[in-house]
Coordinates of C-alpha atoms in Angstrom, one line a residue:
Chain A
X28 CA 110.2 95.9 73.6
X29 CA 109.0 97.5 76.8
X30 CA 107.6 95.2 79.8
X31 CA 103.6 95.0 79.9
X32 CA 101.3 97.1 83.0
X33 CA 97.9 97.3 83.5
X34 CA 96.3 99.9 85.5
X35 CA 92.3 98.7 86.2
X36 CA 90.0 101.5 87.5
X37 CA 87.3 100.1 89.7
X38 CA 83.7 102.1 90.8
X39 CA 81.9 102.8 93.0
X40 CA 79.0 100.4 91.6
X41 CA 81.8 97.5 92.5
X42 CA 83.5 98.7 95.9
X43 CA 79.4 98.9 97.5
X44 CA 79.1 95.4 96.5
X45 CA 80.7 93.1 99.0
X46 CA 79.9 89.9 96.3
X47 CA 80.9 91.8 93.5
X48 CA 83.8 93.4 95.0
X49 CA 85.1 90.1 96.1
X50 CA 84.6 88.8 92.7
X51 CA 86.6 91.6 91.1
X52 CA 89.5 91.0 93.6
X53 CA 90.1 87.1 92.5
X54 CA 90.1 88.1 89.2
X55 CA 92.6 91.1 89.5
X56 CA 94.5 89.1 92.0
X57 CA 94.7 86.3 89.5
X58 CA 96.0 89.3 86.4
X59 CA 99.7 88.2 85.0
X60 CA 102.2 90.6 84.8
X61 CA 102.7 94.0 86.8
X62 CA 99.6 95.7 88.1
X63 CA 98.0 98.8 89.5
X64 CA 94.8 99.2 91.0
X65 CA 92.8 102.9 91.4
X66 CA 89.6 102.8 92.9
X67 CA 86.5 105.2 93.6
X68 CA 84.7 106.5 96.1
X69 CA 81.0 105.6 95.7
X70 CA 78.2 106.1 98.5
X71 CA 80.1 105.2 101.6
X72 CA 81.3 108.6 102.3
X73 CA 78.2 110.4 101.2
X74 CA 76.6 108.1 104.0
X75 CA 78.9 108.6 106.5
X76 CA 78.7 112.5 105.7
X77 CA 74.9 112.0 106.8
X78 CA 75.4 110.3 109.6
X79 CA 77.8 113.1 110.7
X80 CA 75.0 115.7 109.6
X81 CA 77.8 117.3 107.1
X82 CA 75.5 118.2 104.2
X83 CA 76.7 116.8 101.0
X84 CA 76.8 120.5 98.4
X85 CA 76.7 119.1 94.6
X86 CA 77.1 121.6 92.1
X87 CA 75.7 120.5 87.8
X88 CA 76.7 116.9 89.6
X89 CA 80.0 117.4 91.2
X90 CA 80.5 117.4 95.1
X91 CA 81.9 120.5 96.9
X92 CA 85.1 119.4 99.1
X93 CA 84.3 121.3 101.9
X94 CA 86.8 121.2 105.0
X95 CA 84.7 117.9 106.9
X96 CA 83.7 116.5 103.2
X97 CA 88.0 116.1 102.9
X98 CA 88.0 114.5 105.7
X99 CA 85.3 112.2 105.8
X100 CA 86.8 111.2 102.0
X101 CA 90.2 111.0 103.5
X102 CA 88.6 109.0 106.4
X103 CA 86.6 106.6 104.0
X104 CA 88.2 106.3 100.6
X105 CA 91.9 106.8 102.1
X106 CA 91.2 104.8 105.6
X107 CA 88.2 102.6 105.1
X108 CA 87.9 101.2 101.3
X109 CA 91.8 101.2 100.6
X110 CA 93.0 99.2 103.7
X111 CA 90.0 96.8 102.8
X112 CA 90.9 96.3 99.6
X113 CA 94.3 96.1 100.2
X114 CA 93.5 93.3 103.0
X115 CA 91.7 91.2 100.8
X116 CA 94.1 91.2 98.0
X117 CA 96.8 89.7 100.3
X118 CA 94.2 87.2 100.9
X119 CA 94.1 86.0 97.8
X120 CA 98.1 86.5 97.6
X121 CA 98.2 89.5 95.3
X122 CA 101.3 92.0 97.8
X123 CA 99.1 95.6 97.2
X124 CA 100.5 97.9 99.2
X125 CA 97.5 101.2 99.4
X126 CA 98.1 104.7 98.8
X127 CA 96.9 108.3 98.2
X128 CA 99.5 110.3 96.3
X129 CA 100.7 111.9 99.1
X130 CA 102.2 108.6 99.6
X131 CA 105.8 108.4 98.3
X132 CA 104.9 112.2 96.5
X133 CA 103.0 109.7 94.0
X134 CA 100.5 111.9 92.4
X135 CA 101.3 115.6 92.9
X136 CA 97.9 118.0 92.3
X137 CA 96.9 121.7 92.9
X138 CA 93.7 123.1 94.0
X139 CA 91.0 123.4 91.8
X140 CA 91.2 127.0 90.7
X141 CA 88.2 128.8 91.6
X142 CA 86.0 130.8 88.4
X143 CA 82.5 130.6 88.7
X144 CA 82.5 127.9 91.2
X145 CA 84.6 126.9 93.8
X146 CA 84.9 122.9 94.3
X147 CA 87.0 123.7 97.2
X148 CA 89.2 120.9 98.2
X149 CA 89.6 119.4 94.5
X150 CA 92.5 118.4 93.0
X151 CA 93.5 118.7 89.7
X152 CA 96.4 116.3 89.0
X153 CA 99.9 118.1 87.9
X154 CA 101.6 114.2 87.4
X155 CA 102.5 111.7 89.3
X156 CA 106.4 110.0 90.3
X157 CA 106.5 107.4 88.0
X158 CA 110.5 106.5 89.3
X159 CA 108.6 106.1 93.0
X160 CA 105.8 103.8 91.5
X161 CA 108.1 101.7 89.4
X162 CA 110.2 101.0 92.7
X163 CA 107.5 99.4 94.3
X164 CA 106.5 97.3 90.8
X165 CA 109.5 95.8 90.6
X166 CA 109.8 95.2 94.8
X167 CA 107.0 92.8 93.5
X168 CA 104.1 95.2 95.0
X169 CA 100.9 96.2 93.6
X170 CA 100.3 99.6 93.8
X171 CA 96.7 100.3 95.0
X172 CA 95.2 103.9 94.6
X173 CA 92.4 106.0 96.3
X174 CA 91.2 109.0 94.6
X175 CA 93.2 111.4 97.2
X176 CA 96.2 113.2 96.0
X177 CA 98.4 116.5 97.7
X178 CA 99.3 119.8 96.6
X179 CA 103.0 119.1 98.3
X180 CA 102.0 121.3 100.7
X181 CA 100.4 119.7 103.3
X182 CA 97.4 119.7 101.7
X183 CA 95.2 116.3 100.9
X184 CA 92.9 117.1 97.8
X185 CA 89.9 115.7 96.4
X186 CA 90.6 113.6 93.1
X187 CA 88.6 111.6 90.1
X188 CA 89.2 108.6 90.2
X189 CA 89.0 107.9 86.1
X190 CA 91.1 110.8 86.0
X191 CA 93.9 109.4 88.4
X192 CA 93.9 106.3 86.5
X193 CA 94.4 108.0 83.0
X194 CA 97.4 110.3 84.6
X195 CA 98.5 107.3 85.8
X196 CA 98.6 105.4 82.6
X197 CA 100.4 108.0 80.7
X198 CA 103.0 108.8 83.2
X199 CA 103.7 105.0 83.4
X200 CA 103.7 104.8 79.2
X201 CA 107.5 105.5 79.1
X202 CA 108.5 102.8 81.2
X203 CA 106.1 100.2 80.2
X204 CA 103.0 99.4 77.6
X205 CA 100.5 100.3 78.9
X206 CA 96.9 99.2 79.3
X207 CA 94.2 101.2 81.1
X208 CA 91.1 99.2 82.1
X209 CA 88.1 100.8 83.2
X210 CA 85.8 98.5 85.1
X211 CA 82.2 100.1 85.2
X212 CA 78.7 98.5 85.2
X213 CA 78.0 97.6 81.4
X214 CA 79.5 95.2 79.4
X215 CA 81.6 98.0 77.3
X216 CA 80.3 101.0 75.2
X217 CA 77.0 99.8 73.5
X218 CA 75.6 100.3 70.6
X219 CA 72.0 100.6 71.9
X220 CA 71.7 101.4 75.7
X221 CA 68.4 99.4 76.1
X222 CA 70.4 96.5 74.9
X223 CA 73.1 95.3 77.6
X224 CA 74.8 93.1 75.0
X225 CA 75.0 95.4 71.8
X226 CA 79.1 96.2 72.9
X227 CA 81.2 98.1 70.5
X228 CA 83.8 95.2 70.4
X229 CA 86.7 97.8 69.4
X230 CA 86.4 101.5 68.5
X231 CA 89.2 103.8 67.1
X232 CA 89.7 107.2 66.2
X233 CA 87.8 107.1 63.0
X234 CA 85.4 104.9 64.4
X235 CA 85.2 107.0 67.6
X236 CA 84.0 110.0 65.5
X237 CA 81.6 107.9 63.1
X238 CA 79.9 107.2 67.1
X239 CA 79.7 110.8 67.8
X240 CA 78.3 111.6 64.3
X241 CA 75.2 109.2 65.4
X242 CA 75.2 110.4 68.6
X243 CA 75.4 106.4 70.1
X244 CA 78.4 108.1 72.3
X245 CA 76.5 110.8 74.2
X246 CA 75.7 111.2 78.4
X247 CA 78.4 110.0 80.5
X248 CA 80.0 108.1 78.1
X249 CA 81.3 111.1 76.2
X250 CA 83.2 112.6 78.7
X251 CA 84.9 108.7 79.7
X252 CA 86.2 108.3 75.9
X253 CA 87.7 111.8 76.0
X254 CA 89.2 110.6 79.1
X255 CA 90.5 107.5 76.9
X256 CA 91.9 109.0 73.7
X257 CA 93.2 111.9 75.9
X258 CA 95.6 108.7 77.0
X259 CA 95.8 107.3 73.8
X260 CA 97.2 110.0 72.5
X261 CA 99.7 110.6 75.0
X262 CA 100.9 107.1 74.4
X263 CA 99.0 104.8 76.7
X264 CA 99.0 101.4 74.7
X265 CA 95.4 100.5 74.7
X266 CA 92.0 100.9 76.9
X267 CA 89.3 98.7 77.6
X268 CA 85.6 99.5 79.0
X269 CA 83.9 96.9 80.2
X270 CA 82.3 95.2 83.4
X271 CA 84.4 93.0 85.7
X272 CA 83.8 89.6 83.9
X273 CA 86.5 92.2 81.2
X274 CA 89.3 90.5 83.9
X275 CA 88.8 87.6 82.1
X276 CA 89.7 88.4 78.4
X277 CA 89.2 84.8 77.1
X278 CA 85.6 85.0 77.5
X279 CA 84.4 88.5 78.2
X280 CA 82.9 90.9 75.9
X281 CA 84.1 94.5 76.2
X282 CA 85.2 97.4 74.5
X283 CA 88.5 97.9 73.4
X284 CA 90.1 101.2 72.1
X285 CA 93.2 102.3 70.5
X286 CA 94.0 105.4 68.6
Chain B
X20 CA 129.5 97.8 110.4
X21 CA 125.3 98.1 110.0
X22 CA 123.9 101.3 109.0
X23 CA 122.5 103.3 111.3
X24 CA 118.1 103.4 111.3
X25 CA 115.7 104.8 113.9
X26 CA 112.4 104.2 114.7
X27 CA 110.4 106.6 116.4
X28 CA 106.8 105.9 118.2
X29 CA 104.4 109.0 118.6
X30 CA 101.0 108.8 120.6
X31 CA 97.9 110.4 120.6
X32 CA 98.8 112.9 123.0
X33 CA 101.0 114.6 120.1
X34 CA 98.7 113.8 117.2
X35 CA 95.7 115.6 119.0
X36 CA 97.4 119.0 119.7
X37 CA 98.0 120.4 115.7
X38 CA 101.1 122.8 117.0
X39 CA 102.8 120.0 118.8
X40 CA 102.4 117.4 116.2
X41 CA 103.4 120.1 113.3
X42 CA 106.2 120.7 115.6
X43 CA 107.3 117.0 115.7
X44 CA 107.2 116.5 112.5
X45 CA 109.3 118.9 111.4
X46 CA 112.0 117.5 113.9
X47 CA 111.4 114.3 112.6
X48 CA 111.9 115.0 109.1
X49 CA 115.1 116.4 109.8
X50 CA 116.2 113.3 111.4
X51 CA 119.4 112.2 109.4
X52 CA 119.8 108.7 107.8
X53 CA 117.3 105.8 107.7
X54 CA 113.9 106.3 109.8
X55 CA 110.5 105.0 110.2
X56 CA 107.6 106.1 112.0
X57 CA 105.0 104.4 113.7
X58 CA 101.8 106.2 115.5
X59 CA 99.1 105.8 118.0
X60 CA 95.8 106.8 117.7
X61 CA 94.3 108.9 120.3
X62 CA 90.7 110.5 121.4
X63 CA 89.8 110.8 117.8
X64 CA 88.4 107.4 116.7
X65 CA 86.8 107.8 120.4
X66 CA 85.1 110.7 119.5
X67 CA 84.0 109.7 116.3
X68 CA 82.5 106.5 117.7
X69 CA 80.7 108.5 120.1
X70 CA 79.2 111.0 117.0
X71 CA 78.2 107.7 115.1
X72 CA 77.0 106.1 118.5
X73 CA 78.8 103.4 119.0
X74 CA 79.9 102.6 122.5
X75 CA 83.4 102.0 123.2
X76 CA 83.6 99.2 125.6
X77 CA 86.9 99.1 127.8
X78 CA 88.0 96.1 130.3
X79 CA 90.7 96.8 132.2
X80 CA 91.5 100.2 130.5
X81 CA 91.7 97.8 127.3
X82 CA 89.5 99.2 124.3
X83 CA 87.2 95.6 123.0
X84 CA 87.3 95.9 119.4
X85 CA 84.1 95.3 117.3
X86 CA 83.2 95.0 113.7
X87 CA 82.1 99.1 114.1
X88 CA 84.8 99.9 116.5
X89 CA 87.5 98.6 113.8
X90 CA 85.6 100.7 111.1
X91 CA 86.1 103.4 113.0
X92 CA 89.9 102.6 113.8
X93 CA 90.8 102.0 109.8
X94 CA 88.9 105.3 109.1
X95 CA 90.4 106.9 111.5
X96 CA 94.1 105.4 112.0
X97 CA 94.8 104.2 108.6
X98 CA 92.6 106.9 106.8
X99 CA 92.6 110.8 108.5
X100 CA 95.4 110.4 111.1
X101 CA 98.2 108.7 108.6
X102 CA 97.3 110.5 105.5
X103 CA 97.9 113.8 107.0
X104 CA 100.9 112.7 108.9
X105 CA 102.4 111.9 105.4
X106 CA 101.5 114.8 103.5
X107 CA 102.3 117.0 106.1
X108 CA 105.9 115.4 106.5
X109 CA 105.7 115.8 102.9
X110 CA 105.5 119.6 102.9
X111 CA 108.5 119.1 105.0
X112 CA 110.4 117.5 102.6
X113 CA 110.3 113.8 104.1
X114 CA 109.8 111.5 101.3
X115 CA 107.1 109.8 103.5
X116 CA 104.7 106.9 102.9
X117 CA 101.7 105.7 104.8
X118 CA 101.6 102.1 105.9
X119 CA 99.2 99.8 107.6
X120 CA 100.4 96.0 108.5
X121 CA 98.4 94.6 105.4
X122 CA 100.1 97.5 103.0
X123 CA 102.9 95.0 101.3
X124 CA 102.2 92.6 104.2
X125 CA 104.4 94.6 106.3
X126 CA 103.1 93.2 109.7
X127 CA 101.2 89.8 110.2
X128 CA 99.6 88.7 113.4
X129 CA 96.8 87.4 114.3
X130 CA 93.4 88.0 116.7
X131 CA 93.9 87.8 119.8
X132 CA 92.8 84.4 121.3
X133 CA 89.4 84.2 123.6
X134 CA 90.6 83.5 127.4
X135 CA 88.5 85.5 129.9
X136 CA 87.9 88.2 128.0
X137 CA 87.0 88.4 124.0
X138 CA 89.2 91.4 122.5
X139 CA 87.3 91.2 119.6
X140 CA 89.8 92.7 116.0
X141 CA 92.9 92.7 118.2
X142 CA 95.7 91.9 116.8
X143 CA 99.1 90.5 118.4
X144 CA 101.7 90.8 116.3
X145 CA 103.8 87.8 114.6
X146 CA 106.4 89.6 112.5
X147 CA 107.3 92.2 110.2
X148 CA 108.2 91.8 106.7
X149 CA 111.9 93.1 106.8
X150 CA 112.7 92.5 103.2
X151 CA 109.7 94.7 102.1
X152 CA 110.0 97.4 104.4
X153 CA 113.8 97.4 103.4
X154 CA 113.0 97.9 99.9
X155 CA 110.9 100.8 100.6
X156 CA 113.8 102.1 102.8
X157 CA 116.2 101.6 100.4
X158 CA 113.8 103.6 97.8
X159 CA 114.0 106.3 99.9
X160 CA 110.8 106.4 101.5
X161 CA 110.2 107.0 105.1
X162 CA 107.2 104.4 106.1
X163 CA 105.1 105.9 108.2
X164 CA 103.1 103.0 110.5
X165 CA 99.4 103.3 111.9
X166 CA 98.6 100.4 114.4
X167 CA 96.8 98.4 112.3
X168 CA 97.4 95.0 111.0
X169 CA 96.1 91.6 109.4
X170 CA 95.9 88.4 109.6
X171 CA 96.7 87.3 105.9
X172 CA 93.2 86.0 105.7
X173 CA 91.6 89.1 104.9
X174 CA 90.9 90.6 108.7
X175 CA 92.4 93.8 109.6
X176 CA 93.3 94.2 113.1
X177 CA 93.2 96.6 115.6
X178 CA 97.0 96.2 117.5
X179 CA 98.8 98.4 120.5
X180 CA 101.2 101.1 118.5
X181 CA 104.0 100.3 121.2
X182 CA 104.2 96.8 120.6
X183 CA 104.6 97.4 116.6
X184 CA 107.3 100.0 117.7
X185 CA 109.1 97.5 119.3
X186 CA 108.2 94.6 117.2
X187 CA 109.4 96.7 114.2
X188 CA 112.9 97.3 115.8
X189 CA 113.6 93.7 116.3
X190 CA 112.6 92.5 113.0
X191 CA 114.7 95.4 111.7
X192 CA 117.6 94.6 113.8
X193 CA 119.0 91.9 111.4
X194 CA 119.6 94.7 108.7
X195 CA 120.2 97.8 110.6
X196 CA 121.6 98.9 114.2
X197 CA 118.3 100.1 115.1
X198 CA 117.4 102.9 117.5
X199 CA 113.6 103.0 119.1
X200 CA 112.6 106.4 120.1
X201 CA 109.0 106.5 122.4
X202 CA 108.1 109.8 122.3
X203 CA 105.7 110.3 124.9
X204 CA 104.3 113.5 127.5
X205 CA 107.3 113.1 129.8
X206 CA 110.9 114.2 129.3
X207 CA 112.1 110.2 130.3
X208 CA 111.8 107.9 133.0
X209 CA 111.8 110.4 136.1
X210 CA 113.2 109.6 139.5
X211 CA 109.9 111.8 141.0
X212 CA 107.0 112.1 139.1
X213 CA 106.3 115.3 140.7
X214 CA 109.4 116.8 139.0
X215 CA 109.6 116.6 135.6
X216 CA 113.2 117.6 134.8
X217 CA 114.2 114.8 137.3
X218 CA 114.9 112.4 134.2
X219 CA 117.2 109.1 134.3
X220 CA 119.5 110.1 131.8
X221 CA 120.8 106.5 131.5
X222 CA 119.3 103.0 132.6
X223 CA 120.7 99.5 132.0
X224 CA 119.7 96.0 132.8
X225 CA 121.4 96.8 136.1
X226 CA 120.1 100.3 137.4
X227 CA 116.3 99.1 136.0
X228 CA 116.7 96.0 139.0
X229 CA 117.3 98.6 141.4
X230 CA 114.5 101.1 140.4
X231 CA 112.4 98.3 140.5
X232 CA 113.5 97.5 143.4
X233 CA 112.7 101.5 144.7
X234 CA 109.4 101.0 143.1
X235 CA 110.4 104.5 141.2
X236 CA 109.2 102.4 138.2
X237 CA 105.5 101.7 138.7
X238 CA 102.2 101.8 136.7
X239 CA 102.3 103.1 133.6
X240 CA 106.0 102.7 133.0
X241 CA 106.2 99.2 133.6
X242 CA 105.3 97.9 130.5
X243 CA 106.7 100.6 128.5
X244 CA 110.1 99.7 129.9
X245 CA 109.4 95.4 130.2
X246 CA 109.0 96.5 126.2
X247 CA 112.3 98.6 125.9
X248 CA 114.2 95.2 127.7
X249 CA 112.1 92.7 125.6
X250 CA 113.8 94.8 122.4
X251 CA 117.1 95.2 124.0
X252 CA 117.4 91.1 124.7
X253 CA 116.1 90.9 120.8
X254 CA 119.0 92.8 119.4
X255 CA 117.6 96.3 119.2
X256 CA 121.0 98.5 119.7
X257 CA 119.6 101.4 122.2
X258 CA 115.7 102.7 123.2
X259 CA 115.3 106.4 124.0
X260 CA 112.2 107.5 126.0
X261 CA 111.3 111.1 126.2
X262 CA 109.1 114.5 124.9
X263 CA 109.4 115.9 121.4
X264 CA 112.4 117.7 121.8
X265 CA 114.4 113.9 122.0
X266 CA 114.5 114.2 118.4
X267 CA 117.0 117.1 118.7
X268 CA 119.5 115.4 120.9
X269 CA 122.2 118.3 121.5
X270 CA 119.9 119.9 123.8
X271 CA 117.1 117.7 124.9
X272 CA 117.1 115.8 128.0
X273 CA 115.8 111.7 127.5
X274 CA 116.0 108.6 128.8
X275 CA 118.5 106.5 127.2
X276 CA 118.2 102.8 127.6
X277 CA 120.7 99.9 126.7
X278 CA 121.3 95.9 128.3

């Protein structure tokens, strides 16, 4: 029987909150077992940008990486929030070690290829070195990710965040079970958005379609549950949605999906 | 007999100019056996104080570090300066990975005590974790240093990139007959400062007394060489002080330094 991981994708909702952030921390600190953390951007950079009077270009919702937006991302998510976090955790002595995926060639990208629009400085993930990741597991570390990978050639890209954290849990599945926890501001997936405490306690894939028949999956949810049985079915034990009380599991309510 | 590891110390002077840094780089990553790499900062967190307004405050030539001026540093340091180091040595085929002193808890110190002057987030180092940074070693990754550390309680810390140099050799030391390389503007120790092919191609506990003595040792290189001894009477096998081309030691002229 294969050894247990859990990778926990954290916002940016929880990474602006100093409270909640520090919250989250004891609780992934105090998580048994081996352990990777991926976290988001969130405003920071987009603030920063302003103060630098680098104008933030969104396109249908998604930010152009222009040549300053890299590196006020690489300045923020890779310098800034990571090293934080990272500091914190071995306050509460939990031995993360931070990372892009240029680190140890972890998560290899390539550019966004440009059609109608071009994101410029996006990655879009190739795989990541799951031989490099495991080496620091079992050195008793705890991997800590920003959403900044490389194209191997020098060049830093761009990455999402839930999307590093899903390659990450499928490239980790033959080595270990693997469960993907995504940490976001509701309680799991509801059943009625006006209702913070109508969770869908477990979905599946006949479930999952039943959802989509009566439209309760639609908005930004639909495009996070592709996201999850995409890993599912690429043999990712398990996924749970769910706030960061989820850390928890003997009390929390959250979603939980399998295939 | 103890494998062989070197350590090499770049400044800012090299990480501002983009050919010279490219340049050592790729000297570096062809570096045989067991290395690590630690770096300075530079103008850049300077400059990007000054765009988000915040005075730098010196005394005595030392930079105080505040809450914003640490911002900056980890942004800067830990964030745009290391990650491109690493994926550029990356694109050189150097299996590198990007470290602060709270990454794995690879260097713990703590804040520089309040005598006459407040310091503010400086760090002075305590010790490196030699087991950790072993493991990575052993992994085959090259860590790549910024100077920042922590304090275990959650404070990052802004520390002198010499010191860690050094401070990294000796902790090494146990494992590993360790090499320090400071790579700095100069070709060595020079006998005139006027003439800068007039290196000291060799200086021991013996010869420094006597260029002390000549005062051909002065300013500057004072504590850069009371560092070299101070590693030397800790166990570190040989310091080399020098230019870029060091790293390419059939041709270059250096300082080399032993007790």
């Amino acid at each position: 029987m294969k050894q247990k991981l859990s990778i926990v994708k954290i916002g940016g909702n929880v990474i602006e909150d100093e409270d909640q952030l520090a919250k989250f921390l004891s609780s992934f600190s105090k998580m048994e077992g081996l352990k990777i953390l991926v976290h988001g951007g969130g405003k920071l950079a987009t603030q920063l940008a302003e103060k630098l009077g680098i104008q933030s270009q969104l396109v249908g919702g998604r930010r152009i990486t222009d040549e300053e937006s890299l590196k006020v991302i690489t300045m923020v998510y890779g310098g800034l929030t990571n090293k934080n976090i990272v500091a914190q955790l071995q306050a509460n002595n939990c031995n993360a070690i931070g990372l892009s995926g240029a680190d140890g060639n972890t998560i290899q990208a390539h550019k966004r290829p440009v059609k109608t629009i071009d994101y410029g400085y996006a990655g879009d993930v190739d795989g990541i070195n799951a031989t490099t990741i495991n080496a620091l597991l079992i050195s008793g570390l705890v991997p800590v990710f920003c959403a900044i990978t490389h194209n191997g050639k020098g060049q830093l890209l761009n990455t999402n965040a839930d999307t590093i954290a899903s390659e990450m849990a499928i490239g980790m599945s033959g080595l270990y079970e693997t469960t993907l926890y995504y940490c976001f501001e509701k309680k799991g997936v509801l059943m009625d958005v006006a209702e913070e405490n109508s969770v869908v306690k477990h979905i599946n894939s006949q479930s999952y379609q039943e959802l989509l028949d009566q439209k309760i999956i639609a908005d930004g949810m639909l495009p996070k549950l592709e996201n999850c049985f995409h890993a599912l079915n690429k043999n990712v034990y398990k996924v749970c949605i769910g706030d960061i009380s989820m850390l928890q599991p003997t009390t929390a309510l959250y979603t939980t999906i399998t295939l």
